[in-house]
Amino acid sequence: MSMEKELKKFSASHEETVQELLVLTSESVGGAGSSRKGIWLPSAEFLASVALPGGELKEEKGCLMWLAGEEDRDGWIYHLKPLTIYRVKCRARIEPKSNGSASGEKSGARCHYYMLVDVLERDLHHPELDRILEEYQRIVEFTDDLCGHFTLERRFHWFRAEVDWLGSMCGVSLECDEEQGESAEHALAYFKQIYGNLQKWDKEYRDYAAKKLTKLANDWLSDTGEDEEEPEPITEAGFAKRIGISELTMEPDGSYEVYYDDDDMFYGHVIIIDGNVDTGMEDAYISG
């Protein structure tokens, strides 16, 4: 499909009325998905906006999207930057009609999408948007006597730390209690159950992954060339010993994902173990 046809199709999914907004971009700026071969769909999320000319502040997330060609990959036409205020022309996306009250109750949490028409001014200031930016950039952190020092990463709605995991460094992410919250008390309480008895949990993770994936590792191992010598099979004990911790994410309800490096048994794929502190491990698989 040509750019002209794709643009016509994309335009038809948005309202005809062109609006002017002041938008405060988030950190998610500059990415692009493939729309068609050679045609890209860049995007820039924003934290809040001000409708012009009235000046109504909307403290709700949104996203600007537009089409670009392969030749536009350097900056995606508009060269937008994160955490910056812009004055833009845009057209709201036509949302599908919905029956029932459930969607209406969640409408406040929706991300509002717009087709970006033009960027009129850059690097602006606005009292209310500046206030929101200052609050967004405010550092929030805490130190736990057992687990160490955590810092809020608002973009991902989690507190992050690097902890000593039996001699190896492990990145730990504690999901916030609420999407816009600034605490992770529930996730921290669950993580402390693990970190306070780390040798036991680490052994259980390794043993569980080995039980689930050793056969698959040997299947990968046997996929050698005809002239290569047949390698020694991998045992469950050997599998458990070879993998190495890299990441752990913990949610407020005790659900977790633990990430182990595969020591090239799966050619660099990560090993992920899903489970819950209260109910146990649920699955182990490779990804990436």
Tab-separated table of N, CA and C in Angstrom, residues 126-286:
chain	number	residue	atom	x	y	z
A	126	HIS	N	4.423	26.490	30.567
A	126	HIS	CA	3.041	26.750	30.932
A	126	HIS	C	2.937	26.445	32.431
A	127	PRO	N	2.342	27.339	33.226
A	127	PRO	CA	2.383	27.167	34.696
A	127	PRO	C	1.929	25.792	35.167
A	128	GLU	N	0.798	25.318	34.660
A	128	GLU	CA	0.270	24.052	35.150
A	128	GLU	C	1.051	22.857	34.601
A	129	LEU	N	1.438	22.917	33.346
A	129	LEU	CA	2.234	21.822	32.784
A	129	LEU	C	3.629	21.795	33.398
A	130	ASP	N	4.186	22.960	33.694
A	130	ASP	CA	5.481	23.009	34.383
A	130	ASP	C	5.376	22.375	35.768
A	131	ARG	N	4.242	22.625	36.426
A	131	ARG	CA	4.027	22.033	37.755
A	131	ARG	C	3.976	20.511	37.656
A	132	ILE	N	3.258	20.006	36.651
A	132	ILE	CA	3.154	18.563	36.471
A	132	ILE	C	4.528	17.960	36.154
A	133	LEU	N	5.302	18.653	35.330
A	133	LEU	CA	6.645	18.170	34.994
A	133	LEU	C	7.537	18.146	36.222
A	134	GLU	N	7.473	19.198	37.036
A	134	GLU	CA	8.290	19.243	38.253
A	134	GLU	C	7.930	18.099	39.199
A	135	GLU	N	6.634	17.833	39.322
A	135	GLU	CA	6.187	16.742	40.189
A	135	GLU	C	6.632	15.395	39.633
A	136	TYR	N	6.561	15.253	38.305
A	136	TYR	CA	6.958	13.997	37.662
A	136	TYR	C	8.443	13.724	37.870
A	137	GLN	N	9.238	14.762	37.870
A	137	GLN	CA	10.691	14.604	38.001
A	137	GLN	C	11.159	14.553	39.449
A	138	ARG	N	10.244	14.750	40.375
A	138	ARG	CA	10.621	14.700	41.791
A	138	ARG	C	11.085	13.288	42.159
A	139	ILE	N	12.224	13.199	42.810
A	139	ILE	CA	12.794	11.907	43.175
A	139	ILE	C	12.057	11.349	44.391
A	140	VAL	N	11.613	10.113	44.272
A	140	VAL	CA	10.982	9.400	45.379
A	140	VAL	C	11.783	8.123	45.609
A	141	GLU	N	12.221	7.906	46.825
A	141	GLU	CA	13.054	6.752	47.123
A	141	GLU	C	12.845	6.324	48.565
A	142	PHE	N	13.247	5.107	48.862
A	142	PHE	CA	13.218	4.626	50.240
A	142	PHE	C	14.318	3.589	50.424
A	143	THR	N	14.710	3.397	51.671
A	143	THR	CA	15.716	2.392	52.004
A	143	THR	C	15.126	1.414	53.003
A	144	ASP	N	15.183	0.143	52.661
A	144	ASP	CA	14.743	-0.916	53.567
A	144	ASP	C	15.977	-1.562	54.191
A	145	ASP	N	15.918	-1.801	55.503
A	145	ASP	CA	17.088	-2.338	56.218
A	145	ASP	C	17.547	-3.676	55.662
A	146	LEU	N	16.613	-4.475	55.169
A	146	LEU	CA	16.964	-5.797	54.647
A	146	LEU	C	17.311	-5.754	53.158
A	147	CYS	N	16.480	-5.055	52.381
A	147	CYS	CA	16.549	-5.181	50.919
A	147	CYS	C	17.339	-4.086	50.221
A	148	GLY	N	17.591	-2.968	50.898
A	148	GLY	CA	18.401	-1.930	50.295
A	148	GLY	C	17.617	-0.726	49.817
A	149	HIS	N	18.210	0.020	48.880
A	149	HIS	CA	17.717	1.329	48.463
A	149	HIS	C	16.966	1.232	47.138
A	150	PHE	N	15.723	1.729	47.129
A	150	PHE	CA	14.864	1.670	45.947
A	150	PHE	C	14.499	3.083	45.498
A	151	THR	N	14.407	3.272	44.173
A	151	THR	CA	14.043	4.561	43.588
A	151	THR	C	12.857	4.379	42.656
A	152	LEU	N	11.892	5.281	42.740
A	152	LEU	CA	10.700	5.211	41.900
A	152	LEU	C	11.048	5.529	40.452
A	153	GLU	N	10.607	4.678	39.533
A	153	GLU	CA	10.670	4.942	38.099
A	153	GLU	C	9.230	5.100	37.628
A	154	ARG	N	8.766	6.344	37.574
A	154	ARG	CA	7.350	6.622	37.303
A	154	ARG	C	6.905	6.067	35.955
A	155	ARG	N	7.801	6.074	34.992
A	155	ARG	CA	7.437	5.606	33.654
A	155	ARG	C	6.907	4.181	33.690
A	156	PHE	N	7.467	3.364	34.576
A	156	PHE	CA	7.091	1.955	34.636
A	156	PHE	C	6.220	1.616	35.843
A	157	HIS	N	5.945	2.603	36.700
A	157	HIS	CA	5.110	2.401	37.889
A	157	HIS	C	5.723	1.356	38.821
A	158	TRP	N	7.057	1.457	39.027
A	158	TRP	CA	7.696	0.550	39.978
A	158	TRP	C	8.862	1.243	40.669
A	159	PHE	N	9.266	0.660	41.812
A	159	PHE	CA	10.491	1.050	42.490
A	159	PHE	C	11.571	0.054	42.104
A	160	ARG	N	12.764	0.580	41.857
A	160	ARG	CA	13.832	-0.233	41.279
A	160	ARG	C	15.077	-0.197	42.160
A	161	ALA	N	15.757	-1.349	42.243
A	161	ALA	CA	17.017	-1.433	42.991
A	161	ALA	C	17.863	-2.552	42.416
A	162	GLU	N	19.162	-2.471	42.665
A	162	GLU	CA	20.086	-3.567	42.386
A	162	GLU	C	20.459	-4.176	43.735
A	163	VAL	N	20.207	-5.462	43.906
A	163	VAL	CA	20.459	-6.110	45.193
A	163	VAL	C	21.467	-7.238	45.013
A	164	ASP	N	22.136	-7.576	46.108
A	164	ASP	CA	23.075	-8.694	46.130
A	164	ASP	C	22.284	-9.984	46.289
A	165	TRP	N	22.337	-10.829	45.260
A	165	TRP	CA	21.613	-12.100	45.277
A	165	TRP	C	22.648	-13.228	45.373
A	166	LEU	N	23.040	-13.559	46.572
A	166	LEU	CA	24.008	-14.637	46.810
A	166	LEU	C	25.287	-14.433	45.998
A	167	GLY	N	25.774	-13.198	45.997
A	167	GLY	CA	27.029	-12.902	45.321
A	167	GLY	C	26.881	-12.385	43.911
A	168	SER	N	25.690	-12.402	43.344
A	168	SER	CA	25.435	-11.849	42.014
A	168	SER	C	24.482	-10.662	42.139
A	169	MET	N	24.627	-9.683	41.250
A	169	MET	CA	23.738	-8.531	41.274
A	169	MET	C	22.450	-8.860	40.523
A	170	CYS	N	21.329	-8.493	41.132
A	170	CYS	CA	20.006	-8.776	40.575
A	170	CYS	C	19.189	-7.493	40.579
A	171	GLY	N	18.608	-7.153	39.434
A	171	GLY	CA	17.717	-6.011	39.362
A	171	GLY	C	16.346	-6.383	39.890
A	172	VAL	N	15.842	-5.622	40.864
A	172	VAL	CA	14.549	-5.910	41.488
A	172	VAL	C	13.600	-4.744	41.239
A	173	SER	N	12.410	-5.073	40.743
A	173	SER	CA	11.374	-4.070	40.480
A	173	SER	C	10.155	-4.388	41.325
A	174	LEU	N	9.738	-3.430	42.145
A	174	LEU	CA	8.563	-3.579	42.991
A	174	LEU	C	7.445	-2.728	42.421
A	175	GLU	N	6.377	-3.373	41.936
A	175	GLU	CA	5.257	-2.637	41.348
A	175	GLU	C	4.597	-1.747	42.404
A	176	CYS	N	4.214	-0.535	41.992
A	176	CYS	CA	3.546	0.380	42.914
A	176	CYS	C	2.189	-0.178	43.339
A	177	ASP	N	1.748	0.219	44.522
A	177	ASP	CA	0.458	-0.232	45.038
A	177	ASP	C	-0.690	0.221	44.149
A	178	GLU	N	-0.552	1.396	43.531
A	178	GLU	CA	-1.531	1.914	42.584
A	178	GLU	C	-0.779	2.437	41.374
A	179	GLU	N	-1.484	2.564	40.226
A	179	GLU	CA	-0.807	2.962	38.984
A	179	GLU	C	-0.076	4.282	39.132
A	180	GLN	N	-0.706	5.252	39.791
A	180	GLN	CA	-0.086	6.552	39.964
A	180	GLN	C	0.476	6.723	41.377
A	181	GLY	N	0.607	5.624	42.099
A	181	GLY	CA	1.037	5.705	43.482
A	181	GLY	C	2.532	5.927	43.631
A	182	GLU	N	2.936	6.257	44.854
A	182	GLU	CA	4.338	6.485	45.155
A	182	GLU	C	4.784	5.610	46.315
A	183	SER	N	4.174	4.440	46.439
A	183	SER	CA	4.603	3.478	47.441
A	183	SER	C	4.479	2.077	46.858
A	184	ALA	N	5.263	1.168	47.427
A	184	ALA	CA	5.230	-0.229	46.992
A	184	ALA	C	5.283	-1.135	48.227
A	185	GLU	N	4.497	-0.773	49.235
A	185	GLU	CA	4.539	-1.494	50.503
A	185	GLU	C	4.162	-2.963	50.354
A	186	HIS	N	3.139	-3.233	49.542
A	186	HIS	CA	2.682	-4.616	49.412
A	186	HIS	C	3.714	-5.476	48.690
A	187	ALA	N	4.249	-4.969	47.567
A	187	ALA	CA	5.260	-5.727	46.830
A	187	ALA	C	6.517	-5.910	47.673
A	188	LEU	N	6.901	-4.880	48.424
A	188	LEU	CA	8.083	-4.981	49.281
A	188	LEU	C	7.897	-6.059	50.349
A	189	ALA	N	6.711	-6.096	50.959
A	189	ALA	CA	6.455	-7.097	51.999
A	189	ALA	C	6.606	-8.516	51.447
A	190	TYR	N	6.126	-8.740	50.217
A	190	TYR	CA	6.274	-10.064	49.607
A	190	TYR	C	7.731	-10.344	49.246
A	191	PHE	N	8.418	-9.337	48.709
A	191	PHE	CA	9.821	-9.566	48.338
A	191	PHE	C	10.672	-9.880	49.566
A	192	LYS	N	10.360	-9.268	50.693
A	192	LYS	CA	11.133	-9.526	51.908
A	192	LYS	C	11.002	-10.980	52.359
A	193	GLN	N	9.866	-11.605	52.048
A	193	GLN	CA	9.727	-13.027	52.370
A	193	GLN	C	10.727	-13.856	51.569
A	194	ILE	N	10.987	-13.438	50.347
A	194	ILE	CA	11.968	-14.138	49.512
A	194	ILE	C	13.386	-13.782	49.943
A	195	TYR	N	13.646	-12.487	50.068
A	195	TYR	CA	15.017	-12.043	50.329
A	195	TYR	C	15.496	-12.435	51.720
A	196	GLY	N	14.560	-12.604	52.619
A	196	GLY	CA	14.939	-13.011	53.963
A	196	GLY	C	15.321	-14.482	54.059
A	197	ASN	N	15.024	-15.267	53.041
A	197	ASN	CA	15.373	-16.691	53.016
A	197	ASN	C	15.849	-17.040	51.608
A	198	LEU	N	16.864	-16.313	51.169
A	198	LEU	CA	17.231	-16.306	49.759
A	198	LEU	C	17.783	-17.641	49.269
A	199	GLN	N	18.575	-18.294	50.071
A	199	GLN	CA	19.157	-19.566	49.628
A	199	GLN	C	18.069	-20.588	49.318
A	200	LYS	N	17.040	-20.639	50.160
A	200	LYS	CA	15.940	-21.570	49.942
A	200	LYS	C	15.201	-21.239	48.645
A	201	TRP	N	14.842	-19.964	48.449
A	201	TRP	CA	14.083	-19.578	47.269
A	201	TRP	C	14.906	-19.747	45.992
A	202	ASP	N	16.174	-19.371	46.043
A	202	ASP	CA	17.013	-19.510	44.860
A	202	ASP	C	17.135	-20.973	44.447
A	203	LYS	N	17.323	-21.861	45.410
A	203	LYS	CA	17.413	-23.286	45.106
A	203	LYS	C	16.105	-23.798	44.506
A	204	GLU	N	14.986	-23.360	45.066
A	204	GLU	CA	13.700	-23.813	44.546
A	204	GLU	C	13.467	-23.306	43.120
A	205	TYR	N	13.865	-22.058	42.853
A	205	TYR	CA	13.729	-21.534	41.497
A	205	TYR	C	14.576	-22.342	40.516
A	206	ARG	N	15.822	-22.585	40.887
A	206	ARG	CA	16.726	-23.328	40.007
A	206	ARG	C	16.214	-24.754	39.773
A	207	ASP	N	15.800	-25.408	40.834
A	207	ASP	CA	15.320	-26.790	40.707
A	207	ASP	C	14.061	-26.859	39.863
A	208	TYR	N	13.177	-25.895	40.055
A	208	TYR	CA	11.926	-25.891	39.289
A	208	TYR	C	12.209	-25.669	37.804
A	209	ALA	N	13.062	-24.688	37.496
A	209	ALA	CA	13.408	-24.432	36.100
A	209	ALA	C	14.079	-25.649	35.479
A	210	ALA	N	14.947	-26.301	36.239
A	210	ALA	CA	15.636	-27.487	35.724
A	210	ALA	C	14.654	-28.611	35.427
A	211	LYS	N	13.708	-28.806	36.328
A	211	LYS	CA	12.714	-29.869	36.129
A	211	LYS	C	11.872	-29.600	34.882
A	212	LYS	N	11.532	-28.326	34.648
A	212	LYS	CA	10.658	-27.982	33.521
A	212	LYS	C	11.406	-27.916	32.184
A	213	LEU	N	12.700	-27.566	32.209
A	213	LEU	CA	13.356	-27.178	30.963
A	213	LEU	C	14.576	-27.998	30.572
A	214	THR	N	15.031	-28.933	31.418
A	214	THR	CA	16.231	-29.696	31.068
A	214	THR	C	16.032	-30.513	29.798
A	215	LYS	N	14.882	-31.130	29.632
A	215	LYS	CA	14.629	-31.910	28.413
A	215	LYS	C	14.716	-31.010	27.180
A	216	LEU	N	14.130	-29.817	27.274
A	216	LEU	CA	14.185	-28.884	26.156
A	216	LEU	C	15.629	-28.457	25.886
A	217	ALA	N	16.406	-28.251	26.950
A	217	ALA	CA	17.813	-27.868	26.773
A	217	ALA	C	18.578	-28.956	26.029
A	218	ASN	N	18.283	-30.220	26.315
A	218	ASN	CA	18.949	-31.314	25.616
A	218	ASN	C	18.484	-31.418	24.165
A	219	ASP	N	17.230	-31.050	23.914
A	219	ASP	CA	16.762	-31.008	22.528
A	219	ASP	C	17.547	-29.968	21.735
A	220	TRP	N	17.774	-28.817	22.337
A	220	TRP	CA	18.573	-27.777	21.691
A	220	TRP	C	20.028	-28.228	21.539
A	221	LEU	N	20.523	-28.946	22.542
A	221	LEU	CA	21.908	-29.403	22.529
A	221	LEU	C	22.164	-30.397	21.410
A	222	SER	N	21.157	-31.222	21.111
A	222	SER	CA	21.326	-32.260	20.092
A	222	SER	C	21.264	-31.709	18.674
A	223	ASP	N	20.882	-30.431	18.557
A	223	ASP	CA	20.773	-29.811	17.239
A	223	ASP	C	22.145	-29.309	16.802
A	224	THR	N	23.058	-30.251	16.542
A	224	THR	CA	24.423	-29.924	16.144
A	224	THR	C	24.654	-30.360	14.708
A	225	GLY	N	25.709	-29.857	14.128
A	225	GLY	CA	26.049	-30.232	12.767
A	225	GLY	C	26.532	-31.670	12.684
A	226	GLU	N	26.505	-32.234	11.484
A	226	GLU	CA	26.871	-33.641	11.299
A	226	GLU	C	28.321	-33.903	11.685
A	227	ASP	N	29.205	-32.919	11.488
A	227	ASP	CA	30.632	-33.118	11.752
A	227	ASP	C	31.004	-32.801	13.193
A	228	GLU	N	30.052	-32.318	13.985
A	228	GLU	CA	30.358	-31.966	15.370
A	228	GLU	C	30.215	-33.168	16.283
A	229	GLU	N	31.070	-33.197	17.278
A	229	GLU	CA	31.043	-34.294	18.242
A	229	GLU	C	29.798	-34.185	19.123
A	230	GLU	N	29.180	-35.344	19.408
A	230	GLU	CA	27.960	-35.357	20.231
A	230	GLU	C	28.290	-34.858	21.632
A	231	PRO	N	27.638	-33.792	22.108
A	231	PRO	CA	27.954	-33.248	23.441
A	231	PRO	C	27.373	-34.109	24.556
A	232	GLU	N	27.936	-33.918	25.734
A	232	GLU	CA	27.421	-34.609	26.911
A	232	GLU	C	26.033	-34.081	27.251
A	233	PRO	N	25.088	-34.984	27.579
A	233	PRO	CA	23.747	-34.499	27.937
A	233	PRO	C	23.763	-33.633	29.193
A	234	ILE	N	22.796	-32.729	29.268
A	234	ILE	CA	22.662	-31.851	30.429
A	234	ILE	C	21.779	-32.534	31.460
A	235	THR	N	22.255	-32.593	32.685
A	235	THR	CA	21.457	-33.162	33.774
A	235	THR	C	20.675	-32.045	34.452
A	236	GLU	N	19.653	-32.417	35.224
A	236	GLU	CA	18.895	-31.401	35.960
A	236	GLU	C	19.789	-30.672	36.951
A	237	ALA	N	20.690	-31.405	37.597
A	237	ALA	CA	21.601	-30.771	38.557
A	237	ALA	C	22.533	-29.795	37.849
A	238	GLY	N	23.013	-30.201	36.668
A	238	GLY	CA	23.885	-29.322	35.907
A	238	GLY	C	23.163	-28.087	35.410
A	239	PHE	N	21.921	-28.272	34.968
A	239	PHE	CA	21.097	-27.153	34.509
A	239	PHE	C	20.921	-26.147	35.640
A	240	ALA	N	20.517	-26.642	36.814
A	240	ALA	CA	20.246	-25.763	37.951
A	240	ALA	C	21.485	-24.979	38.358
A	241	LYS	N	22.653	-25.598	38.213
A	241	LYS	CA	23.889	-24.938	38.615
A	241	LYS	C	24.319	-23.881	37.609
A	242	ARG	N	24.018	-24.104	36.334
A	242	ARG	CA	24.528	-23.219	35.288
A	242	ARG	C	23.779	-21.896	35.177
A	243	ILE	N	22.494	-21.867	35.436
A	243	ILE	CA	21.729	-20.635	35.218
A	243	ILE	C	22.086	-19.584	36.274
A	244	GLY	N	21.951	-18.309	35.903
A	244	GLY	CA	22.325	-17.218	36.807
A	244	GLY	C	21.257	-16.148	36.879
A	245	ILE	N	20.981	-15.676	38.073
A	245	ILE	CA	19.935	-14.685	38.298
A	245	ILE	C	20.252	-13.374	37.579
A	246	SER	N	19.212	-12.688	37.081
A	246	SER	CA	19.414	-11.364	36.485
A	246	SER	C	18.365	-10.357	36.954
A	247	GLU	N	17.086	-10.758	37.014
A	247	GLU	CA	16.023	-9.818	37.351
A	247	GLU	C	14.924	-10.499	38.153
A	248	LEU	N	14.196	-9.696	38.919
A	248	LEU	CA	12.972	-10.149	39.582
A	248	LEU	C	11.992	-8.988	39.605
A	249	THR	N	10.743	-9.250	39.242
A	249	THR	CA	9.680	-8.256	39.384
A	249	THR	C	8.629	-8.803	40.338
A	250	MET	N	8.139	-7.945	41.218
A	250	MET	CA	7.165	-8.350	42.228
A	250	MET	C	5.952	-7.438	42.170
A	251	GLU	N	4.766	-8.033	42.149
A	251	GLU	CA	3.530	-7.271	42.113
A	251	GLU	C	2.906	-7.187	43.511
A	252	PRO	N	1.976	-6.250	43.715
A	252	PRO	CA	1.404	-6.063	45.052
A	252	PRO	C	0.666	-7.277	45.600
A	253	ASP	N	0.201	-8.189	44.726
A	253	ASP	CA	-0.529	-9.368	45.208
A	253	ASP	C	0.379	-10.571	45.442
A	254	GLY	N	1.696	-10.377	45.342
A	254	GLY	CA	2.632	-11.462	45.583
A	254	GLY	C	3.040	-12.233	44.339
A	255	SER	N	2.465	-11.881	43.185
A	255	SER	CA	2.874	-12.524	41.937
A	255	SER	C	4.252	-12.009	41.536
A	256	TYR	N	5.062	-12.885	40.936
A	256	TYR	CA	6.415	-12.493	40.559
A	256	TYR	C	6.818	-13.131	39.239
A	257	GLU	N	7.838	-12.546	38.638
A	257	GLU	CA	8.574	-13.145	37.535
A	257	GLU	C	10.053	-13.068	37.891
A	258	VAL	N	10.737	-14.204	37.806
A	258	VAL	CA	12.166	-14.264	38.085
A	258	VAL	C	12.879	-14.614	36.788
A	259	TYR	N	13.923	-13.872	36.484
A	259	TYR	CA	14.639	-14.032	35.220
A	259	TYR	C	16.043	-14.578	35.502
A	260	TYR	N	16.390	-15.665	34.819
A	260	TYR	CA	17.727	-16.247	34.912
A	260	TYR	C	18.375	-16.271	33.533
A	261	ASP	N	19.682	-15.985	33.488
A	261	ASP	CA	20.451	-16.157	32.260
A	261	ASP	C	20.628	-17.648	31.991
A	262	ASP	N	20.662	-18.014	30.718
A	262	ASP	CA	20.620	-19.432	30.341
A	262	ASP	C	21.981	-20.084	30.136
A	263	ASP	N	23.089	-19.336	30.314
A	263	ASP	CA	24.432	-19.877	30.090
A	263	ASP	C	24.553	-20.482	28.697
A	264	ASP	N	23.849	-19.891	27.742
A	264	ASP	CA	23.869	-20.284	26.326
A	264	ASP	C	23.275	-21.667	26.051
A	265	MET	N	22.555	-22.234	27.008
A	265	MET	CA	21.886	-23.510	26.728
A	265	MET	C	20.771	-23.316	25.706
A	266	PHE	N	20.196	-22.099	25.670
A	266	PHE	CA	19.169	-21.760	24.676
A	266	PHE	C	19.643	-20.598	23.804
A	267	TYR	N	20.951	-20.541	23.582
A	267	TYR	CA	21.561	-19.530	22.710
A	267	TYR	C	21.216	-18.107	23.133
A	268	GLY	N	21.226	-17.869	24.443
A	268	GLY	CA	21.052	-16.521	24.962
A	268	GLY	C	19.629	-16.131	25.308
A	269	HIS	N	18.678	-17.044	25.182
A	269	HIS	CA	17.314	-16.739	25.621
A	269	HIS	C	17.277	-16.635	27.150
A	270	VAL	N	16.366	-15.824	27.653
A	270	VAL	CA	16.220	-15.686	29.092
A	270	VAL	C	15.258	-16.755	29.610
A	271	ILE	N	15.509	-17.237	30.807
A	271	ILE	CA	14.628	-18.201	31.470
A	271	ILE	C	13.751	-17.433	32.453
A	272	ILE	N	12.443	-17.586	32.342
A	272	ILE	CA	11.505	-16.864	33.196
A	272	ILE	C	10.713	-17.861	34.030
A	273	ILE	N	10.624	-17.582	35.326
A	273	ILE	CA	9.825	-18.395	36.237
A	273	ILE	C	8.693	-17.528	36.767
A	274	ASP	N	7.460	-17.959	36.545
A	274	ASP	CA	6.276	-17.258	37.039
A	274	ASP	C	5.767	-17.941	38.300
A	275	GLY	N	5.226	-17.140	39.205
A	275	GLY	CA	4.624	-17.735	40.387
A	275	GLY	C	4.054	-16.692	41.316
A	276	ASN	N	3.717	-17.135	42.512
A	276	ASN	CA	3.167	-16.264	43.543
A	276	ASN	C	3.723	-16.719	44.883
A	277	VAL	N	4.098	-15.770	45.718
A	277	VAL	CA	4.698	-16.108	47.010
A	277	VAL	C	3.770	-16.994	47.830
A	278	ASP	N	2.464	-16.737	47.763
A	278	ASP	CA	1.503	-17.491	48.571
A	278	ASP	C	1.170	-18.858	47.983
A	279	THR	N	1.117	-18.962	46.661
A	279	THR	CA	0.603	-20.194	46.036
A	279	THR	C	1.663	-21.016	45.318
A	280	GLY	N	2.893	-20.495	45.184
A	280	GLY	CA	3.956	-21.295	44.594
A	280	GLY	C	4.240	-20.974	43.136
A	281	MET	N	5.182	-21.722	42.571
A	281	MET	CA	5.598	-21.513	41.180
A	281	MET	C	4.564	-22.107	40.230
A	282	GLU	N	4.376	-21.425	39.107
A	282	GLU	CA	3.332	-21.813	38.146
A	282	GLU	C	3.882	-22.276	36.812
A	283	ASP	N	5.008	-21.694	36.362
A	283	ASP	CA	5.537	-22.076	35.060
A	283	ASP	C	6.982	-21.612	34.934
A	284	ALA	N	7.725	-22.260	34.042
A	284	ALA	CA	9.078	-21.847	33.676
A	284	ALA	C	9.221	-22.019	32.173
A	285	TYR	N	9.756	-21.007	31.507
A	285	TYR	CA	9.829	-21.047	30.043
A	285	TYR	C	10.953	-20.128	29.590
A	286	ILE	N	11.283	-20.219	28.300
A	286	ILE	CA	12.318	-19.343	27.756
A	286	ILE	C	11.661	-18.254	26.926
